[in-house]
mmCIF file of C-alpha atoms and ligand atoms in Angstrom:
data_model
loop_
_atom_site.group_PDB
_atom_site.id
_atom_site.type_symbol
_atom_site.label_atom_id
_atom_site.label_comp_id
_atom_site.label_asym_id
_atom_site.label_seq_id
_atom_site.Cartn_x
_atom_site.Cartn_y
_atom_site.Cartn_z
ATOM 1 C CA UNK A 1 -2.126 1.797 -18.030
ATOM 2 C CA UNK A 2 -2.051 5.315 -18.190
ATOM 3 C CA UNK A 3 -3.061 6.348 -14.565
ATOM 4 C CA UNK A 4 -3.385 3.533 -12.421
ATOM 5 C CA UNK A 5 -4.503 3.470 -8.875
ATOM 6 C CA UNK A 6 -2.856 0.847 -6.395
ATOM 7 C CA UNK A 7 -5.056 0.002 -3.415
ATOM 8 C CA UNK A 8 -5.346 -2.193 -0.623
ATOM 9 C CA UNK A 9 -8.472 -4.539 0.047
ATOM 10 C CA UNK A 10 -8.158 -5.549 3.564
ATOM 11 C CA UNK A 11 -6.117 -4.302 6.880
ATOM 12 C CA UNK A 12 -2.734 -3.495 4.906
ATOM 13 C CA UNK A 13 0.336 -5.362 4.219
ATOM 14 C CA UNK A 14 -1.537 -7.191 1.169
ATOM 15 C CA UNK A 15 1.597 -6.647 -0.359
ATOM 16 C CA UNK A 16 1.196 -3.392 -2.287
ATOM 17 C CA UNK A 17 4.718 -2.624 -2.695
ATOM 18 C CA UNK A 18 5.738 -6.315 -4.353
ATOM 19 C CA UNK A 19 2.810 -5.117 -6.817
ATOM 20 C CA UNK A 20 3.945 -1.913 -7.420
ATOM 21 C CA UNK A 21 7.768 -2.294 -7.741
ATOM 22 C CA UNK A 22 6.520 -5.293 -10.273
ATOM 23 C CA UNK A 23 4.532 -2.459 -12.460
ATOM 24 C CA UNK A 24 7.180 -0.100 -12.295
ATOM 25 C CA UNK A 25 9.847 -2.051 -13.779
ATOM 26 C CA UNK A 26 7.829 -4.254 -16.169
ATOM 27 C CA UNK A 27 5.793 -1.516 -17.368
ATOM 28 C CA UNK A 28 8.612 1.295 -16.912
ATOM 29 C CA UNK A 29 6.395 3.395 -14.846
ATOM 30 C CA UNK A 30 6.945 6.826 -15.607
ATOM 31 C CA UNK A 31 5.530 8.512 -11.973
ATOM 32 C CA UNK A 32 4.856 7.283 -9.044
ATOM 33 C CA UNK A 33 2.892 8.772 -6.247
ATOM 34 C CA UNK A 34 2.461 8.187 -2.783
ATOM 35 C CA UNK A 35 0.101 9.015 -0.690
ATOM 36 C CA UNK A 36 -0.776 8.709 2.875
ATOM 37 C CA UNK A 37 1.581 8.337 5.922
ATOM 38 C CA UNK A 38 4.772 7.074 7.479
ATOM 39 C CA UNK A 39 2.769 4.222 9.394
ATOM 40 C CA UNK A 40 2.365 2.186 6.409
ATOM 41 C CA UNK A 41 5.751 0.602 5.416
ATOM 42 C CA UNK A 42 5.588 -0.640 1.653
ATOM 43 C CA UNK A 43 7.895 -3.669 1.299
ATOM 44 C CA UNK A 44 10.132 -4.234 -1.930
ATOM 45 C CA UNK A 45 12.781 -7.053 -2.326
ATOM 46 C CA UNK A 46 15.093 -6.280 -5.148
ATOM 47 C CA UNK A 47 18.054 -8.547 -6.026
ATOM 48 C CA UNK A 48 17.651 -10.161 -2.099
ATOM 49 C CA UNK A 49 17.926 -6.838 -1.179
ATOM 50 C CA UNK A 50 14.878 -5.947 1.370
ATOM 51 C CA UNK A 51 13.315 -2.221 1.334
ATOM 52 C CA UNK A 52 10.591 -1.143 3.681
ATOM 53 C CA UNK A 53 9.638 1.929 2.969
ATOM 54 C CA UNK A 54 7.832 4.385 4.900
ATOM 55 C CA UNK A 55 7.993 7.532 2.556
ATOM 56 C CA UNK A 56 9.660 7.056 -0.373
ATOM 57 C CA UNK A 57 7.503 5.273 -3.208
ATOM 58 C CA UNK A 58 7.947 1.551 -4.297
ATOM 59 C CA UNK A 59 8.355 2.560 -7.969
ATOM 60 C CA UNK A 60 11.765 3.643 -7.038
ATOM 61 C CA UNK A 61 13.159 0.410 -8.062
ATOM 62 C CA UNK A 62 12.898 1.709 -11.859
ATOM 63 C CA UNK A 63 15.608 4.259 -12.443
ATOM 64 C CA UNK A 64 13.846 6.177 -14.798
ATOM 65 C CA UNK A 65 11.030 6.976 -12.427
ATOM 66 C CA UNK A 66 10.106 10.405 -11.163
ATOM 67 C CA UNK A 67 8.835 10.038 -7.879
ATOM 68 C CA UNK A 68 6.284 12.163 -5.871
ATOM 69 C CA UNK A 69 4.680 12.655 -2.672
ATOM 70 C CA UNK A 70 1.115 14.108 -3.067
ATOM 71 C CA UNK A 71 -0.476 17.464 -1.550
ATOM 72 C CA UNK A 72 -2.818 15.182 0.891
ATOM 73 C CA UNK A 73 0.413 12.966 2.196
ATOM 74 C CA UNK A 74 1.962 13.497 5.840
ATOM 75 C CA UNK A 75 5.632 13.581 5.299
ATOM 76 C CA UNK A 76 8.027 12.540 7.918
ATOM 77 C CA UNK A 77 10.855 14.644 7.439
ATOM 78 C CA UNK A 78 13.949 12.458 8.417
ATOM 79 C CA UNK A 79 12.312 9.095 7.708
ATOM 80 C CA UNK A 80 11.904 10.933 4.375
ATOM 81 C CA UNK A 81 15.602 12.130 4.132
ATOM 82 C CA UNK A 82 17.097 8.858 5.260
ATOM 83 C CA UNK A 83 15.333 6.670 2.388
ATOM 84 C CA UNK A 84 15.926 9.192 -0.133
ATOM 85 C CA UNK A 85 19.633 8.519 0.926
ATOM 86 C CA UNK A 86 19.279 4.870 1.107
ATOM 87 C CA UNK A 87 17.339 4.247 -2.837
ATOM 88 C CA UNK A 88 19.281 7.051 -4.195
ATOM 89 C CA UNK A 89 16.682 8.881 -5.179
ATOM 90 C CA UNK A 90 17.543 12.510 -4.827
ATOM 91 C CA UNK A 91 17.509 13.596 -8.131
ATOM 92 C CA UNK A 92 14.283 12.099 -9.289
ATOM 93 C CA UNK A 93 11.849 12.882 -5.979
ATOM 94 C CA UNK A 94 9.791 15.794 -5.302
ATOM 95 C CA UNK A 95 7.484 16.300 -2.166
ATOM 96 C CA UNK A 96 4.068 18.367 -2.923
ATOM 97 C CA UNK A 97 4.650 22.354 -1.258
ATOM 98 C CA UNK A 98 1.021 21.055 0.387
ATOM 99 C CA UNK A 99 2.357 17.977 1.725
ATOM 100 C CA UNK A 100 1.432 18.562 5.701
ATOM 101 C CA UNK A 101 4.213 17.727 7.986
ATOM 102 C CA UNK A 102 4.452 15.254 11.027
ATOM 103 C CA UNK A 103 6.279 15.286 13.909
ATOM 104 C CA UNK A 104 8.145 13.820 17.371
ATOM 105 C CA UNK A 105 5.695 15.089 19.228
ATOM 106 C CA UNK A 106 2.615 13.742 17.649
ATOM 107 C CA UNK A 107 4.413 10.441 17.954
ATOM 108 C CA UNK A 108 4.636 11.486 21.819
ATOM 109 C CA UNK A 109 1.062 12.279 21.912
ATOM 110 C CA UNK A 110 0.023 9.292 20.055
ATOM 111 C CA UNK A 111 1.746 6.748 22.258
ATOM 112 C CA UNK A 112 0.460 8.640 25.299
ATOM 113 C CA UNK A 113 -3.079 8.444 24.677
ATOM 114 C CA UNK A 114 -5.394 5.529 26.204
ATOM 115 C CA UNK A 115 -7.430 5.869 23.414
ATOM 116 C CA UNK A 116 -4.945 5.400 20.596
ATOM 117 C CA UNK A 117 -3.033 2.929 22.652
ATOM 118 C CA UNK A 118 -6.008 1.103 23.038
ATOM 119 C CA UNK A 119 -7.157 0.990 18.963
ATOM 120 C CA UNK A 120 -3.273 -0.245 18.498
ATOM 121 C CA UNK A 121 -1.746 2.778 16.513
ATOM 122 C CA UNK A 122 1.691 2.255 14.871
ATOM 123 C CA UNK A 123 2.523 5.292 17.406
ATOM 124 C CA UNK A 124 4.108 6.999 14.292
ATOM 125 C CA UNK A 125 1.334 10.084 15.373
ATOM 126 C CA UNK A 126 -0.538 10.023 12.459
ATOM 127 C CA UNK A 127 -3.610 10.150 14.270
ATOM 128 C CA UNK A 128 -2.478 13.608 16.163
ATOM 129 C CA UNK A 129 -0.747 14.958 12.391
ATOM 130 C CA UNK A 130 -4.172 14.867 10.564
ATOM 131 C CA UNK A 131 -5.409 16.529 13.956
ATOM 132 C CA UNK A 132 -3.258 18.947 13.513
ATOM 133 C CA UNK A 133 -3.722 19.526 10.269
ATOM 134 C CA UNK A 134 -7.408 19.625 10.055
ATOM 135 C CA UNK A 135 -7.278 22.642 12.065
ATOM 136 C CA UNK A 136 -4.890 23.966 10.382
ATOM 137 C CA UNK A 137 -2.077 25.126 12.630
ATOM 138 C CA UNK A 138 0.236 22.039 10.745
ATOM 139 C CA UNK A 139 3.345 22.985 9.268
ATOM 140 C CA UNK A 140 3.358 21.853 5.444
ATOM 141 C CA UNK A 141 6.456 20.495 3.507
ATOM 142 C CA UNK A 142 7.294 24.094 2.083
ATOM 143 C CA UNK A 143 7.936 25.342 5.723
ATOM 144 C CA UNK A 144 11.043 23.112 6.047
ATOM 145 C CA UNK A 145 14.541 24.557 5.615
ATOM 146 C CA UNK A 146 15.764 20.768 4.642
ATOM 147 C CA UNK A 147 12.913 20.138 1.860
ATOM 148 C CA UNK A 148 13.261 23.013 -0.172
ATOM 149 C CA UNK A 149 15.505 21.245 -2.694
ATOM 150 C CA UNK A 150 12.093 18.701 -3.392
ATOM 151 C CA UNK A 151 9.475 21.325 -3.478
ATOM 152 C CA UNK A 152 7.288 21.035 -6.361
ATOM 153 C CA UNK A 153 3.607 20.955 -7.301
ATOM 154 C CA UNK A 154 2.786 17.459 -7.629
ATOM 155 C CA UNK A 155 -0.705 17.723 -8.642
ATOM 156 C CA UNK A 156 0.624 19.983 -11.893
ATOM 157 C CA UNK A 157 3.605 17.577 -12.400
ATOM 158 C CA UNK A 158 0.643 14.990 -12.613
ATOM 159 C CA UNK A 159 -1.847 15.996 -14.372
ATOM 160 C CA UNK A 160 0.443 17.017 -17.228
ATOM 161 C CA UNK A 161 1.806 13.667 -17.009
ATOM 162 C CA UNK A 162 -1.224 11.897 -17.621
ATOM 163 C CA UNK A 163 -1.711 14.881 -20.793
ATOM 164 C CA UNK A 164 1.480 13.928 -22.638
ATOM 165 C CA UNK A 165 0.489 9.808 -22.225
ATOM 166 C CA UNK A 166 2.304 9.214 -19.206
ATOM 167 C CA UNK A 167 1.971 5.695 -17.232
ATOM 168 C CA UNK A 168 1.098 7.284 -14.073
ATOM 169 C CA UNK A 169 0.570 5.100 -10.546
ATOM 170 C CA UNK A 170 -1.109 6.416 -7.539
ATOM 171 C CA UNK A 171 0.197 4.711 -4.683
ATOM 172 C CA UNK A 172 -2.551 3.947 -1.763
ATOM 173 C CA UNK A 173 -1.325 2.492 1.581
ATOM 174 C CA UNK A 174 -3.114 0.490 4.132
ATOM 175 C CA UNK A 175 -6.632 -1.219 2.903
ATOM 176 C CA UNK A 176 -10.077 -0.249 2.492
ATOM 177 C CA UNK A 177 -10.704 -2.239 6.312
ATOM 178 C CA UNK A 178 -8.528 0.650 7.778
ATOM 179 C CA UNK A 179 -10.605 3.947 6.022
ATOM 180 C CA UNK A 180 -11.906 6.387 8.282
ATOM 181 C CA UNK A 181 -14.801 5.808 6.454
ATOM 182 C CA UNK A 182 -15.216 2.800 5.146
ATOM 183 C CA UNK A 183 -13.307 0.436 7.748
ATOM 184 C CA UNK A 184 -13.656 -1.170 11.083
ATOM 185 C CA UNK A 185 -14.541 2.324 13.107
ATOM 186 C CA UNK A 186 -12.798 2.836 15.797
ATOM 187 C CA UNK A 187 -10.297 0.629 14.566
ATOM 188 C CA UNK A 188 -8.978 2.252 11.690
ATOM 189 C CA UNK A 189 -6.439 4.748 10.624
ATOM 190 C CA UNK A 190 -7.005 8.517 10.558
ATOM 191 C CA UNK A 191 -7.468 9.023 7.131
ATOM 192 C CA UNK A 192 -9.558 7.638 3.773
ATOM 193 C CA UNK A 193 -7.627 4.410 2.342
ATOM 194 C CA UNK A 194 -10.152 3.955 -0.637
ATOM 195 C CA UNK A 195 -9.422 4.695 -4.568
ATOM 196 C CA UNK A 196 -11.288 8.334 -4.385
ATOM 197 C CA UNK A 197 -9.436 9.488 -1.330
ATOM 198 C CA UNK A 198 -5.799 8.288 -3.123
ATOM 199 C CA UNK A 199 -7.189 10.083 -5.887
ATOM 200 C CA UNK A 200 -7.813 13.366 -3.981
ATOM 201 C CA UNK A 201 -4.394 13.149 -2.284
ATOM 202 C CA UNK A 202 -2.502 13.106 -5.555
ATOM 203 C CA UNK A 203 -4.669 15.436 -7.039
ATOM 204 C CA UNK A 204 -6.217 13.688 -9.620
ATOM 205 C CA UNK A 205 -9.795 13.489 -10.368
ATOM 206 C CA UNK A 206 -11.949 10.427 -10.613
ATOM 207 C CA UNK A 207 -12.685 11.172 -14.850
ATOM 208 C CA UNK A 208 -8.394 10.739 -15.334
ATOM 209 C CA UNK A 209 -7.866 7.256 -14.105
ATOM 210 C CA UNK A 210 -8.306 4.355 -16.204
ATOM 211 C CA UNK A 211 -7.738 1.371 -13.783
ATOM 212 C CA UNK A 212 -8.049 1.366 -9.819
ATOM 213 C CA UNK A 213 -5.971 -2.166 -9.234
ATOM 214 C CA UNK A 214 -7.491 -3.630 -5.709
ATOM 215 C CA UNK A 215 -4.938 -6.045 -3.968
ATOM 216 C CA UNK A 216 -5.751 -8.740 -1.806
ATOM 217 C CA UNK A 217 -3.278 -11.125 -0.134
ATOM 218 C CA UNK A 218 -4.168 -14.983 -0.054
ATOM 219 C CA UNK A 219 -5.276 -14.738 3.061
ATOM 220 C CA UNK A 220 -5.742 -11.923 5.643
ATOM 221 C CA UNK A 221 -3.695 -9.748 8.283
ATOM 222 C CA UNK A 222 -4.181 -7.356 10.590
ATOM 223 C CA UNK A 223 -2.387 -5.784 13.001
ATOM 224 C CA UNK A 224 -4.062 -3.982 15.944
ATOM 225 C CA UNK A 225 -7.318 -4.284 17.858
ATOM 226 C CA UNK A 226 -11.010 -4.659 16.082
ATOM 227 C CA UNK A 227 -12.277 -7.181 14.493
ATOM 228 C CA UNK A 228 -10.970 -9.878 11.964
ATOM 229 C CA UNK A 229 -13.661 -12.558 11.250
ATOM 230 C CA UNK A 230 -12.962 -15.667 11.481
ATOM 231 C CA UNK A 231 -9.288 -14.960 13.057
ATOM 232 C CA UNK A 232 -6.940 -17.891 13.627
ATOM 233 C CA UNK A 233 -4.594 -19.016 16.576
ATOM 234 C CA UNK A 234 -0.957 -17.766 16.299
ATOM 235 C CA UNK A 235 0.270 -21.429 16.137
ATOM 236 C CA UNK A 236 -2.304 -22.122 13.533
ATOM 237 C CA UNK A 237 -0.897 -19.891 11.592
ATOM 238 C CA UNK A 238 2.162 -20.720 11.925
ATOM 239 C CA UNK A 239 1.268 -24.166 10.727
ATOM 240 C CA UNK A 240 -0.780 -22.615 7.619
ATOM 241 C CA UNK A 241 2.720 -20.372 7.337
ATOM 242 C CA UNK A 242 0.782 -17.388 7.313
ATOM 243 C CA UNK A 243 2.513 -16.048 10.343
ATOM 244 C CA UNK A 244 4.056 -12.923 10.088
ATOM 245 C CA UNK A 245 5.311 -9.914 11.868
ATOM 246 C CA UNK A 246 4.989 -5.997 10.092
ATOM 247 C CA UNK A 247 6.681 -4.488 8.519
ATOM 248 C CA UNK A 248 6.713 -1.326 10.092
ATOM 249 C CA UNK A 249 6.818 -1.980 13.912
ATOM 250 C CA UNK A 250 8.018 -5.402 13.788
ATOM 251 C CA UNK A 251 4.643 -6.449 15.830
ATOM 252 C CA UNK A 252 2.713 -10.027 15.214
ATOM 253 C CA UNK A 253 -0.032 -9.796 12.773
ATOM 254 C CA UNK A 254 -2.776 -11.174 13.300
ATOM 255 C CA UNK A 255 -4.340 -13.726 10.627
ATOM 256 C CA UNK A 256 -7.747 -15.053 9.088
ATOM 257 C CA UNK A 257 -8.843 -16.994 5.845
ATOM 258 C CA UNK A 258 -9.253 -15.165 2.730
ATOM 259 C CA UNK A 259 -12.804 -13.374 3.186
ATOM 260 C CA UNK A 260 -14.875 -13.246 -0.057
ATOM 261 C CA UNK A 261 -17.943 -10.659 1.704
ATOM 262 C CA UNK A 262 -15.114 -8.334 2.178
ATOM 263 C CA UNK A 263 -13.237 -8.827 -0.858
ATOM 264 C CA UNK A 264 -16.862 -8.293 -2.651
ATOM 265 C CA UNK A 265 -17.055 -5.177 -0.643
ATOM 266 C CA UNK A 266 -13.017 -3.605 -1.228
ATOM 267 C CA UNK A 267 -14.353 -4.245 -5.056
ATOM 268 C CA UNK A 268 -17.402 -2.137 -5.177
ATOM 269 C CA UNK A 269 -16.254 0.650 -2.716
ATOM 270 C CA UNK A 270 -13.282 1.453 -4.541
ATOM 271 C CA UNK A 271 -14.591 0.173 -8.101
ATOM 272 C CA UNK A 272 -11.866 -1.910 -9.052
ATOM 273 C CA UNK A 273 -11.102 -2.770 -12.336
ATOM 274 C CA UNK A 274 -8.847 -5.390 -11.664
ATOM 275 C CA UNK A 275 -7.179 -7.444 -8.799
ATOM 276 C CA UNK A 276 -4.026 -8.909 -7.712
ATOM 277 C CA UNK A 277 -3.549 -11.966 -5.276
ATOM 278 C CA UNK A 278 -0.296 -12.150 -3.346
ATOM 279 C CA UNK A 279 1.817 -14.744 -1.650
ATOM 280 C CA UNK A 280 -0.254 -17.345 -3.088
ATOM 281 C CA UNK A 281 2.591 -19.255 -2.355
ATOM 282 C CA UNK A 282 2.155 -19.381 1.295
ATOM 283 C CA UNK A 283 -1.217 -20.996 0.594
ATOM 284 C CA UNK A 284 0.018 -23.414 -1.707
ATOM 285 C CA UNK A 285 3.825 -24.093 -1.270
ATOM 286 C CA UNK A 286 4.508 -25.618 -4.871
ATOM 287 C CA UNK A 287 3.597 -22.343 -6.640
ATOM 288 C CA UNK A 288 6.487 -20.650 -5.325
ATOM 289 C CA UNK A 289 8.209 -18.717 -7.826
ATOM 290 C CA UNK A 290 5.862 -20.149 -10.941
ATOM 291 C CA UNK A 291 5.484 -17.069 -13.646
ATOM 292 C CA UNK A 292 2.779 -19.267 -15.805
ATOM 293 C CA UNK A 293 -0.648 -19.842 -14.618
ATOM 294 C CA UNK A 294 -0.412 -22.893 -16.483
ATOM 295 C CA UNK A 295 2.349 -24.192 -13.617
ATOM 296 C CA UNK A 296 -0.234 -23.697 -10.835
ATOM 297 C CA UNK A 297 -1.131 -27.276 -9.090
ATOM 298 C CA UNK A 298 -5.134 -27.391 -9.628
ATOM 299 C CA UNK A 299 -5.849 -26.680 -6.030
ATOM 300 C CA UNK A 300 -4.797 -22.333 -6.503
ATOM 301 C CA UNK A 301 -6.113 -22.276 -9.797
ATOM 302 C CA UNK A 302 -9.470 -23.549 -8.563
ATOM 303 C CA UNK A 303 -8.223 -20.837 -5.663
ATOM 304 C CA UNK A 304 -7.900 -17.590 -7.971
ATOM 305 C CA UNK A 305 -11.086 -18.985 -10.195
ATOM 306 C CA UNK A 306 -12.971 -18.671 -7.135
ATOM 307 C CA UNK A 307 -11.986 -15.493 -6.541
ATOM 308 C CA UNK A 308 -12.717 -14.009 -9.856
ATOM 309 C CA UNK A 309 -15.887 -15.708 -9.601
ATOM 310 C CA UNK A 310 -17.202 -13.951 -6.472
ATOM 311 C CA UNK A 311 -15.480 -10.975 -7.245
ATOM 312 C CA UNK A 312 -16.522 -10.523 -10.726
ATOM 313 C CA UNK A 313 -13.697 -8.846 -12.003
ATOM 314 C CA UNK A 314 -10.219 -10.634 -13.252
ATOM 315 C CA UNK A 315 -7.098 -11.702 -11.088
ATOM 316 C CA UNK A 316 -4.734 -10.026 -13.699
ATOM 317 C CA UNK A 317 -1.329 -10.674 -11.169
ATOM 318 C CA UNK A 318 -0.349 -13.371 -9.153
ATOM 319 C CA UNK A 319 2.570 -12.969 -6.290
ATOM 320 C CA UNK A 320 4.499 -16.551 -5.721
ATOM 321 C CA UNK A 321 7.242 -15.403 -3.923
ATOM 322 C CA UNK A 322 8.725 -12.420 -2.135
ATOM 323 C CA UNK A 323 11.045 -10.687 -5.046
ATOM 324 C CA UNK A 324 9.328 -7.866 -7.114
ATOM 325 C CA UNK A 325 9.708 -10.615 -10.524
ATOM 326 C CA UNK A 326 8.177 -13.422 -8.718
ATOM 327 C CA UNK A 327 4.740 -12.711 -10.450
ATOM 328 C CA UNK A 328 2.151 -14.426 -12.745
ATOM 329 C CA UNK A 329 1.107 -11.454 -15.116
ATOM 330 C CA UNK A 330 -1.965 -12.543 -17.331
ATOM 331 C CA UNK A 331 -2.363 -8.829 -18.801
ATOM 332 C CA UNK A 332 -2.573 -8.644 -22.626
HETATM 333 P P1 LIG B 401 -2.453 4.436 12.994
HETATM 334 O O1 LIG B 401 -2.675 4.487 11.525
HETATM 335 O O2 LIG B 401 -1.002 4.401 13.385
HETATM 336 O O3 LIG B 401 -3.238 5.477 13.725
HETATM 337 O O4 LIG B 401 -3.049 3.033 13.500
HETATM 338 C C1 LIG B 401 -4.441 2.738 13.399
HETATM 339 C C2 LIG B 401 -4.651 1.281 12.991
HETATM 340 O O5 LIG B 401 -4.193 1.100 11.658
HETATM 341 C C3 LIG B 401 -3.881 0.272 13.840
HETATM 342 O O6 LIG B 401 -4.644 -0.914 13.921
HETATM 343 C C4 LIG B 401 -2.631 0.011 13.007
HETATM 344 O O7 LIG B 401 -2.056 -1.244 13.285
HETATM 345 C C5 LIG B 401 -3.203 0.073 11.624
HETATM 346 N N1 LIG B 401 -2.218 0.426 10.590
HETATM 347 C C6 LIG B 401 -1.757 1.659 10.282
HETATM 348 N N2 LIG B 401 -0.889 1.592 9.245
HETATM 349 C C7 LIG B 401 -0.820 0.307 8.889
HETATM 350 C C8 LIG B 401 -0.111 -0.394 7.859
HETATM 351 O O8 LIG B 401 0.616 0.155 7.054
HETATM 352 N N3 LIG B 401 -0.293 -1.736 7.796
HETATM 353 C C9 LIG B 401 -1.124 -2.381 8.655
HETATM 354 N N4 LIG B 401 -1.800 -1.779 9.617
HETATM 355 C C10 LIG B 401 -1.658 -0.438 9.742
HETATM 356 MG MG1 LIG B 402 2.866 -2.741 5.309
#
């Protein structure tokens, strides 16, 4: 453990925040960073009780916890204040000074362009923030009457964490098919999604972290124009039950078969250490809820082997079902 990096392998909603709400109570995380934006809506089911959180990270679901938002994050203030309210979080979250800030109207702008509109933004104005921001005329979390109460210097807070031994997690959102740099361009999201870039948002530097954990979901989403190989009708996959709607914006997602080139590719771009398959349980219905690997029907074990064999490093976590327990953990 110590410092752990969380990131996603394909378009998003691989199901990062089932992973990470696992690790935080199993492992009793003691930070928790996120990084990025408020498009990217981290789902967490906790005792049937269904989170999606925009802002606030999915560690919160272990009480001990100190949560942070990073100096490279793009806070939405309200969305911010209004999940802080709803996980009771107040007295264990602290928001970066650096943190940039976004607002109504870069929603406004973001829904209002042709161009955005027509790469299939969340319309959140994340695009327009980071615009903003890069030429630096955006107001940053320590400009806000409301935040002052969080205000804190996450990078320190961090970094003397992982000092004193601390399990750390960096939190990345979206996947490495959405990086500005790395992903389908045009059709990505306005910012870095790989391991370095959730590295440089927290504030950590690539020498400190001892496992970047690369999630992939059985098979893959997107949601949003560009490309998704091998894509499948919507009534196909709602006969494979691999239809689903976000998170975030409640739009269809879009769906395809597991892809092992760009699985290969997530790997080696973000060097992952080790990998986690969700909802493996939507691919093969009688795994649902197993916590063995030994209770897997031959068919997903031959699945995950498969995996591990292309990928060439080992499928350490196993989602079969939506709670943040229903997980196959083959760690030591
Ligand atoms: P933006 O990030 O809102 O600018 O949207 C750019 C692209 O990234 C669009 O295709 C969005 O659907 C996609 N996107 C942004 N955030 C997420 C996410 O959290 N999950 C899935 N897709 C996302
Ligand atoms: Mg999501």
């Amino acid at each position: 453990m110590p410092c752990t990096v969380i990131a996603g392998a394909f378009w998003g909603d691989e199901g990062k925040g089932k992973i990470i709400s696992y690790l935080a109570l199993k492992d009793k995380l003691d930070f928790c960073v996120r990084t990025g934006s408020v498009n990217a809506a981290h789902t967490v089911w906790l005792e049937g009780k269904r989170y999606a959180l925009h802002m606030v990270p999915a560690a919160f679901v272990y009480e001990k916890c100190r949560l942070l938002i990073g100096a490279g994050a793009n806070l939405h203030v309200a969305k911010f204040l209004e999940e802080v309210e709803a996980t009771k979080v107040k007295n264990r979250i602290g928001v970066d000074r650096q943190a940039s800030i976004i607002e109504e109207k870069h929603s406004i702008q973001d829904k209002t362009s042709a161009h955005l509109k027509g790469l299939g933004t969340t319309g959140w104005g994340v695009g327009p923030a980071i615009e903003e921001r890069v030429r630096r005329t955006a107001k940053l979390a320590k400009d806000i009457p409301e935040l002052q109460p969080y205000l804190t210097d996450a990078a320190a807070e961090i970094n003397n964490a992982i000092d004193a031994g601390k399990k750390v997690l960096l939190e990345g959102t979206q996947g490495l098919m959405l990086s500005l740099f790395h992903g389908t361009y045009p059709y990505v999201t306005g910012r870095d999604t790989s391991a370095s870039a959730i590295c440089a948002e927290a504030g950590v530097g690539p020498t400190r972290i001892d496992d970047v954990i690369i999630v992939f979901k059985s098979f893959m989403t997107r949601v949003g124009a560009g490309p998704l190989p091998e894509e499948i009708t919507k009534e196909e996959a709602l006969k494979r039950g691999w239809f689903e709607t976000a998170a975030g914006t409640g739009r269809e997602r879009r769906s395809a078969p597991f892809n092992f080139e760009l699985a290969k590719r997530a790997v080696k771009v973000n060097s992952a250490t080790q990998a986690a398959v969700t909802k493996l349980d939507s691919m093969f219905p009688q795994c649902q809820g197993a916590k063995t690997y030994d209770e897997l029907p031959n068919e997903a074990k031959q699945f995950i082997n498969e995996i591990e064999k292309q990928i060439r490093i080992p499928v350490l976590l196993i989602g079969t079902g939506p709670e943040a327990l229903h997980i196959i953990d083959r760690r030591k």
